[in-house]
PDB file of C-alpha atoms in Angstrom:
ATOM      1  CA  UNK Y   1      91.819 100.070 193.144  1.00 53.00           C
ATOM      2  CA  UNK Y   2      90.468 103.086 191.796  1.00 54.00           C
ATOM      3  CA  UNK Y   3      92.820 102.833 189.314  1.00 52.00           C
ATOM      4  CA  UNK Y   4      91.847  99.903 187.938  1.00 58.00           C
ATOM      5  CA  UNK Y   5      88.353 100.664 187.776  1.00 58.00           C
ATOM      6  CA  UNK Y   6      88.796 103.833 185.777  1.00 59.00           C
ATOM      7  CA  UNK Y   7      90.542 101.794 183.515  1.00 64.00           C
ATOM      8  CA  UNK Y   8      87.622  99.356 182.920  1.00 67.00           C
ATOM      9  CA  UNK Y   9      85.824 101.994 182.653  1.00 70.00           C
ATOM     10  CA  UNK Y  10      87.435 103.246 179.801  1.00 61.00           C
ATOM     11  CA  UNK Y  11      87.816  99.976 177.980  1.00 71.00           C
ATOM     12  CA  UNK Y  12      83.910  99.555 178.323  1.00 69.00           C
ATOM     13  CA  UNK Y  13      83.491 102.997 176.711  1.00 73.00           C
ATOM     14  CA  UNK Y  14      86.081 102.571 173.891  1.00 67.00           C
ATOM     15  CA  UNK Y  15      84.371  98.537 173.528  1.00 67.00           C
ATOM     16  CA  UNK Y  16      80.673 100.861 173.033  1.00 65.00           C
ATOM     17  CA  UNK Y  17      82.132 102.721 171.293  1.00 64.00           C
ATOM     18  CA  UNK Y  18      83.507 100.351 168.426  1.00 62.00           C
ATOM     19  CA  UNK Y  19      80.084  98.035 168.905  1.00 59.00           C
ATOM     20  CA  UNK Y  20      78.457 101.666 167.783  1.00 57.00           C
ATOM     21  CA  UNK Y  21      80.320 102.009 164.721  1.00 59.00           C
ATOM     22  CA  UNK Y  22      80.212  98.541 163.453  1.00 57.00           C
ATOM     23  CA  UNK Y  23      76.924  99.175 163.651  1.00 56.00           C
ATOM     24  CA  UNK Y  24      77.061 102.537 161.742  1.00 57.00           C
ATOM     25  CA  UNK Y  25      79.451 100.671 159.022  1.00 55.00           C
ATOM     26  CA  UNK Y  26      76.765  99.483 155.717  1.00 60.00           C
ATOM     27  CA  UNK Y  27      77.101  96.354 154.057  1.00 61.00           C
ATOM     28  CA  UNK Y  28      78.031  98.165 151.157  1.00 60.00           C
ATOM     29  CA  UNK Y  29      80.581 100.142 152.417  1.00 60.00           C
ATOM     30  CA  UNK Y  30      83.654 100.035 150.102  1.00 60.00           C
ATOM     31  CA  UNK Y  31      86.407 100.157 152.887  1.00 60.00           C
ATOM     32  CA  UNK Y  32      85.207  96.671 154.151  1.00 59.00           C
ATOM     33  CA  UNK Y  33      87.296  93.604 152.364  1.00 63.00           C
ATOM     34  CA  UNK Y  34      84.975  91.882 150.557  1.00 68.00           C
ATOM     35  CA  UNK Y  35      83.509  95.157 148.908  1.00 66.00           C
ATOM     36  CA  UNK Y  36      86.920  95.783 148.184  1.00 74.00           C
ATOM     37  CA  UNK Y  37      87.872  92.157 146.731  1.00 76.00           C
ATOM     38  CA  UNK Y  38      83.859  92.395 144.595  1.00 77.00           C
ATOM     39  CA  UNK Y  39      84.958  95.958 143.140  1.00 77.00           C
ATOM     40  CA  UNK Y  40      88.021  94.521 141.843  1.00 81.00           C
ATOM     41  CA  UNK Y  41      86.547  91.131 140.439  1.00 82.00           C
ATOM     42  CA  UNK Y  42      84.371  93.306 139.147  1.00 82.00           C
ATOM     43  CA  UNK Y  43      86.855  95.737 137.272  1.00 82.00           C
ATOM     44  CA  UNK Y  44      88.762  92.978 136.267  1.00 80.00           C
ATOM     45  CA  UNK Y  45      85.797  91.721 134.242  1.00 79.00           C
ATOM     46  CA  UNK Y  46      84.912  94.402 132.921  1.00 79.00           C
ATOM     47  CA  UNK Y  47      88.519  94.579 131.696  1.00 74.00           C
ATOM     48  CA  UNK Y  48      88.057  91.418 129.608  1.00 72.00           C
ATOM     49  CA  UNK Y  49      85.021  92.013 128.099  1.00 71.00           C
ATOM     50  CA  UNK Y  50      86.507  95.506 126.517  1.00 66.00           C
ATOM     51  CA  UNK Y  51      89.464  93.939 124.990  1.00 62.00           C
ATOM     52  CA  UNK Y  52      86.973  90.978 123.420  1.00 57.00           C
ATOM     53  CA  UNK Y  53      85.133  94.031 121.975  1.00 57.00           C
ATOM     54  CA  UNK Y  54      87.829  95.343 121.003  1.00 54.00           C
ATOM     55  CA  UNK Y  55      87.950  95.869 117.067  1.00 46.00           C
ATOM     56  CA  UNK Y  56      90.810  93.943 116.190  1.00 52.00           C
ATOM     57  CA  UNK Y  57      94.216  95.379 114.723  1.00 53.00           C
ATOM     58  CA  UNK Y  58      94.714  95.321 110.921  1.00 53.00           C
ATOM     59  CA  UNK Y  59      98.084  95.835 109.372  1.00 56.00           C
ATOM     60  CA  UNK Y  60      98.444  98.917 107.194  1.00 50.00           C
ATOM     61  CA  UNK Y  61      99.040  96.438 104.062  1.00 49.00           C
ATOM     62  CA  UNK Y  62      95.382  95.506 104.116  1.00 51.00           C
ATOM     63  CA  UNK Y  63      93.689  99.019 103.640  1.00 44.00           C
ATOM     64  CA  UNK Y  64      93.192  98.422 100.245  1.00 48.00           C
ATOM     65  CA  UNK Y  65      91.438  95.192 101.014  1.00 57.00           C
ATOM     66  CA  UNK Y  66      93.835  93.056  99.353  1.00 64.00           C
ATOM     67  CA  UNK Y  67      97.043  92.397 101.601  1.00 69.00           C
ATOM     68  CA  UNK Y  68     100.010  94.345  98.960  1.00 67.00           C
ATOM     69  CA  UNK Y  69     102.757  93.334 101.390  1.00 70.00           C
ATOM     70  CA  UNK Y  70     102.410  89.695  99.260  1.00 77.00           C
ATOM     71  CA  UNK Y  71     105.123  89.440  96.601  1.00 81.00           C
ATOM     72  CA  UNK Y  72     107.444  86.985  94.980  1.00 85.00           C
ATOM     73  CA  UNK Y  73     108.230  84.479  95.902  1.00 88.00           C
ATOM     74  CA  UNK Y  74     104.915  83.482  96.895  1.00 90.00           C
ATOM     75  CA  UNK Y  75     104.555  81.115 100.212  1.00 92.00           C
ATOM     76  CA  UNK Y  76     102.380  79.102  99.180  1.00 93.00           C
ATOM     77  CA  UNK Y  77     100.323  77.018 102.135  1.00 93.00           C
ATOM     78  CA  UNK Y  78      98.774  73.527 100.743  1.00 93.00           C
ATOM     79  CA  UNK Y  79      96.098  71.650 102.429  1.00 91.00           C
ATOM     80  CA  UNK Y  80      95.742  67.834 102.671  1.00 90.00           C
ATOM     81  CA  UNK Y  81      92.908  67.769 100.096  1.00 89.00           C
ATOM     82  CA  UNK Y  82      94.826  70.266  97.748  1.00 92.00           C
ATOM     83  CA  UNK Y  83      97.600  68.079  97.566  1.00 92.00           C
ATOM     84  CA  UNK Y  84      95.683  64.732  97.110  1.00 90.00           C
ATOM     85  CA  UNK Y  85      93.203  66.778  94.340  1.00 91.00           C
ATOM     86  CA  UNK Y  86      96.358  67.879  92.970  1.00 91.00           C
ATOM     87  CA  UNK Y  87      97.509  64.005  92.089  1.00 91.00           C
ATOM     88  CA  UNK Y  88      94.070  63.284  91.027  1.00 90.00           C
ATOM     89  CA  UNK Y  89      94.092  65.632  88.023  1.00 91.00           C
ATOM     90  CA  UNK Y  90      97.456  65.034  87.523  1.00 91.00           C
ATOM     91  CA  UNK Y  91      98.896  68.831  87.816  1.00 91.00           C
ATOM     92  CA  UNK Y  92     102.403  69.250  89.452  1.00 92.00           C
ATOM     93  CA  UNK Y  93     101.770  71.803  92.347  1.00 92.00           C
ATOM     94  CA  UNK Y  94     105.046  73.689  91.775  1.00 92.00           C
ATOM     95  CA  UNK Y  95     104.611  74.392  88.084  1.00 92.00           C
ATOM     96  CA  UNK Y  96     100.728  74.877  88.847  1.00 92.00           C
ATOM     97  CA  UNK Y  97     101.185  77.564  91.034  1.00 91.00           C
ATOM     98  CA  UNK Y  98     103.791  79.455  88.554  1.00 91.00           C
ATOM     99  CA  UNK Y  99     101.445  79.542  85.819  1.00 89.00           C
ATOM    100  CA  UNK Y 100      98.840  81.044  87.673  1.00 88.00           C
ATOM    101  CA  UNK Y 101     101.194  83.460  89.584  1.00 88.00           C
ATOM    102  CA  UNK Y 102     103.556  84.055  87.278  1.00 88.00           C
ATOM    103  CA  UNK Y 103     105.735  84.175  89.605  1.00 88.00           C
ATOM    104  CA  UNK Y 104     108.486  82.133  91.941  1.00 90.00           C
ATOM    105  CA  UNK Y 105     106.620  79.904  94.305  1.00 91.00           C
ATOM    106  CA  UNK Y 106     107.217  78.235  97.403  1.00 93.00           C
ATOM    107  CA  UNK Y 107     104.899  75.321  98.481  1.00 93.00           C
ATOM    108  CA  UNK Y 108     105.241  75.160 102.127  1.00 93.00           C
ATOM    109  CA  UNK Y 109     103.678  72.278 104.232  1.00 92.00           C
ATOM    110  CA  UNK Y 110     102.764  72.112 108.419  1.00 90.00           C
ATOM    111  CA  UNK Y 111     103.506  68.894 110.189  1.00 89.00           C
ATOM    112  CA  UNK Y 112     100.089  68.615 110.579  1.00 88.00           C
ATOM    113  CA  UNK Y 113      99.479  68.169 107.314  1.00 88.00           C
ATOM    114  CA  UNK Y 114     102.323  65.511 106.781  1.00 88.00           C
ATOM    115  CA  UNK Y 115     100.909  63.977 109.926  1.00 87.00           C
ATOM    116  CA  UNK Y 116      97.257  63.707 108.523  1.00 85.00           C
ATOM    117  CA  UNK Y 117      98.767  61.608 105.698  1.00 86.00           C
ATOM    118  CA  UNK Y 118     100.574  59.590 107.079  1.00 85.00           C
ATOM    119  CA  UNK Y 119      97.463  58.785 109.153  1.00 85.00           C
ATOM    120  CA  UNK Y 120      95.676  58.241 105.723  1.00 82.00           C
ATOM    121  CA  UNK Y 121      97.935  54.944 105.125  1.00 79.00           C
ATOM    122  CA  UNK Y 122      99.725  53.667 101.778  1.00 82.00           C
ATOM    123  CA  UNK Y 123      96.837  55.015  99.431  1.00 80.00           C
ATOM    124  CA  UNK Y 124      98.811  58.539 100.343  1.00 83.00           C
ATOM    125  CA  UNK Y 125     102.294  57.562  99.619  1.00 86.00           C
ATOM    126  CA  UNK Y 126     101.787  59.668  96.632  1.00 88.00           C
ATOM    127  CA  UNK Y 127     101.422  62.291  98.302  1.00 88.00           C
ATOM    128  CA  UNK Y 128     103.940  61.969 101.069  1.00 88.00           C
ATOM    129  CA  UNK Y 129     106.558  61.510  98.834  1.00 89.00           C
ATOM    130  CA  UNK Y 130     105.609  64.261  96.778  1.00 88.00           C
ATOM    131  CA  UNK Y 131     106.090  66.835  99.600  1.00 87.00           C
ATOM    132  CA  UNK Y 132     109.149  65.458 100.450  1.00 87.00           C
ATOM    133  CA  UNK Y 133     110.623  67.130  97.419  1.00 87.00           C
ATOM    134  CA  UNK Y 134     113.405  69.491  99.398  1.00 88.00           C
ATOM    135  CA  UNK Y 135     111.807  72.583  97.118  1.00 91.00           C
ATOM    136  CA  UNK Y 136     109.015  72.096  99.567  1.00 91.00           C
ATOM    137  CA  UNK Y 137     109.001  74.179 102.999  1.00 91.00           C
ATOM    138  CA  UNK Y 138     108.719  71.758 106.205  1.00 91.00           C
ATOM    139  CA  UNK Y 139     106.795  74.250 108.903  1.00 89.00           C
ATOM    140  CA  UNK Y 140     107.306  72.678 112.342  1.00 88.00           C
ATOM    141  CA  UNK Y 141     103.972  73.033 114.754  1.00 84.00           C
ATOM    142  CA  UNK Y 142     104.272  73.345 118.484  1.00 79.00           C
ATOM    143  CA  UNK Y 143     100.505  72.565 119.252  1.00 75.00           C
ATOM    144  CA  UNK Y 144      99.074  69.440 120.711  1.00 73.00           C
ATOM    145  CA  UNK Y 145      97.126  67.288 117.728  1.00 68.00           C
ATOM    146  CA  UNK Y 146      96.992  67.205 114.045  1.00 65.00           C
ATOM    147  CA  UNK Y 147      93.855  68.920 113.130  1.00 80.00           C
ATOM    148  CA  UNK Y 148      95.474  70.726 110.008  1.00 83.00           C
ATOM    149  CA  UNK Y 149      92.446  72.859 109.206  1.00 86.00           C
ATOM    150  CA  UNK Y 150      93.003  74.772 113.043  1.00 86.00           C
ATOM    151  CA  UNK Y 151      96.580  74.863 112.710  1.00 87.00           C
ATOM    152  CA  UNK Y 152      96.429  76.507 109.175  1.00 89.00           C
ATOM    153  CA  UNK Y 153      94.043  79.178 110.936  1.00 89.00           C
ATOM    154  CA  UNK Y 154      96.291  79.987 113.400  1.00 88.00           C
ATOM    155  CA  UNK Y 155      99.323  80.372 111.339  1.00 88.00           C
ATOM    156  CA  UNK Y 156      98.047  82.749 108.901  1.00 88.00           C
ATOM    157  CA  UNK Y 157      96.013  84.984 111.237  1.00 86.00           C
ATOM    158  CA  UNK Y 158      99.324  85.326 113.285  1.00 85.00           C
ATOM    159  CA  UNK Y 159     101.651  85.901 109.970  1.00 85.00           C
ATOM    160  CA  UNK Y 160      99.615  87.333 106.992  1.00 84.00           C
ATOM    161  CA  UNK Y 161     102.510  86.284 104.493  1.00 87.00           C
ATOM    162  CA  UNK Y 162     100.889  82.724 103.016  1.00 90.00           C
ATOM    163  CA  UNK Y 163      98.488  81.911 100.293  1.00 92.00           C
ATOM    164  CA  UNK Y 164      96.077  79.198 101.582  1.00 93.00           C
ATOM    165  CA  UNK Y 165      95.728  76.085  98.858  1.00 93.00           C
ATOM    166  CA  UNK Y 166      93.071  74.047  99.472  1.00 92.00           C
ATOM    167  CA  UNK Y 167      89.629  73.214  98.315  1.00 91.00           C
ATOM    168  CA  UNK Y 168      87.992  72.517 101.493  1.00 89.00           C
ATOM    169  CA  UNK Y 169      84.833  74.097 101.473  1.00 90.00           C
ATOM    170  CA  UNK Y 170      84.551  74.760 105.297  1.00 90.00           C
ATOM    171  CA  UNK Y 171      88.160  75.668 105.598  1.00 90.00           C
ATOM    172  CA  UNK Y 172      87.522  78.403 102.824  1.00 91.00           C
ATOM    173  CA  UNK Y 173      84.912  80.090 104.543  1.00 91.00           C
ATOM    174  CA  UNK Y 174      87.078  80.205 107.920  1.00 90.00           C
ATOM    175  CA  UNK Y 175      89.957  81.789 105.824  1.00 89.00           C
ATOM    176  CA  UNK Y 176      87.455  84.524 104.322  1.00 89.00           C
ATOM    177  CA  UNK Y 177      86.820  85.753 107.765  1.00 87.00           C
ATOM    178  CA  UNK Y 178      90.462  86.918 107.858  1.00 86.00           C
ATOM    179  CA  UNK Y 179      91.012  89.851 105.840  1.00 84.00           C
ATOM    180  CA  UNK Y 180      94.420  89.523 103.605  1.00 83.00           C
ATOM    181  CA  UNK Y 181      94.624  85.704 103.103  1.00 89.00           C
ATOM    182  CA  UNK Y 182      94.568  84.768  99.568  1.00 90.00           C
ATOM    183  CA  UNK Y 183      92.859  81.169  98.341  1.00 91.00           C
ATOM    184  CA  UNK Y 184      94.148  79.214  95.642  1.00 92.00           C
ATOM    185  CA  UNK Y 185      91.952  76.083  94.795  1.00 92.00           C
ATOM    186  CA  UNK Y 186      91.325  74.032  91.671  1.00 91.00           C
ATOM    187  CA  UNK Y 187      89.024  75.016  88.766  1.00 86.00           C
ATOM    188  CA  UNK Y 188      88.728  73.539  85.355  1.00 86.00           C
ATOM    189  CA  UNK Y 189      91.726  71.384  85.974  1.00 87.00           C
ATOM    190  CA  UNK Y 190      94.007  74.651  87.013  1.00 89.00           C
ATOM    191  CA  UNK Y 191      94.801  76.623  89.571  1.00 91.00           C
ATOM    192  CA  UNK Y 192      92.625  79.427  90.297  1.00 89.00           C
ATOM    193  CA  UNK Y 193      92.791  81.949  93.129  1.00 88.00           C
ATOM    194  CA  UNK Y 194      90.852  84.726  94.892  1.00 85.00           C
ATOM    195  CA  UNK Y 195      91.348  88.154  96.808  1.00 72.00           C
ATOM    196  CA  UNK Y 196      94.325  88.782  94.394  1.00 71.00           C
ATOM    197  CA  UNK Y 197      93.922  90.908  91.481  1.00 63.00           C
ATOM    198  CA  UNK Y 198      97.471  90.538  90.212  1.00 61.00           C
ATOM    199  CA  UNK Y 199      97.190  86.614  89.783  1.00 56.00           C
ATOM    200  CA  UNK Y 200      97.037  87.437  85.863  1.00 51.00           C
ATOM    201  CA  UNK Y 201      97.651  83.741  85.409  1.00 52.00           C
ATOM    202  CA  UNK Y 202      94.772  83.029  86.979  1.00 56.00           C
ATOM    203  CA  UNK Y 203      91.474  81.906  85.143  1.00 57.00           C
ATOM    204  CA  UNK Y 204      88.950  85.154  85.014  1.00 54.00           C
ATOM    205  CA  UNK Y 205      85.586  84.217  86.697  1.00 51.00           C
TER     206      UNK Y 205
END
């Protein structure tokens, strides 16, 4: 019996004992769990918002402003309103592009783009049978949609190796925000272009 009560005994003491330090133990402590599991939310965050601040990664090609990895034969990425401006003032987009470049061209087109015309009905079959020339470059898109103008975006900011045609003025502006991307668009019933300096074909503004 006495046994049994020393050993109460002790449990009550070691129970106190514990009660005592879970009272000692702050809120804030960072050995409890959820301090733990808040510190590393928190970290995780912070994390995220450092590599959106980030200042993003340029290619040594573009330190001279102008992207001089860009050379013949020109890729060459057209627009839906390039092409259809293109029939309008009746200039052939290959031989267009050459005499501006003065160089070998390759007009390449995104399934958006050929999906965007076809949505555009027979007035377009112009066009679609234009770009089904096989000098023109089919680029297959794994996105969801047809929005061309998003899909050009992300193509070129990913590989800085095409010159944009279009004459979308909203598109245009989105494109200037990316250092290295060339714009050809119509001017004066030619081709004109900007951010190259060694279009020599090119009408001088």
């Amino acid at each position: 019996m006495a046994g049994n009560k020393k050993q109460s005994r002790v449990r009550k003491t070691v129970k106190a004992k514990c009660a005592l330090m879970k009272k000692m133990i702050s809120e804030k402590d960072p050995r409890l769990k959820s301090n733990i599991e808040a510190a590393e939310k928190a970290e995780k965050d912070q994390a995220e918002k450092a590599e959106k601040e980030r200042t993003p990664y340029y290619p040594s090609s573009l330190f001279f402003t102008y992207n001089t990895n860009l050379g013949p034969p020109f890729r060459i990425l057209l627009d839906t309103n390039f092409i259809n401006f293109s029939i309008r003032n009746k200039l052939d987009i290959i031989e267009g592009a050459v005499k501006c470049l003065y160089a070998k061209c390759v007009p390449c087109i995104t399934e958006c783009v050929v999906g965007e015309l076809e949505k555009l009905g027979r007035k377009y079959r112009v066009a679609l049978k234009i770009i089904r020339d096989s000098r023109y470059e089919l680029l297959p898109c794994i996105h969801k949609g047809t929005y061309a103008d998003d899909c050009i975006i992300e193509r070129v900011t990913q590989h800085r190796c095409y010159i944009v045609a279009t004459c979308d003025k909203d598109l245009k502006r989105r494109i200037r925000k990316i250092p290295g991307v060339p714009i050809m668009y119509l001017s004066n019933h030619r081709y004109s272009i900007e951010r190259m300096p060694d279009a020599y074909g090119a009408p001088k503004l």
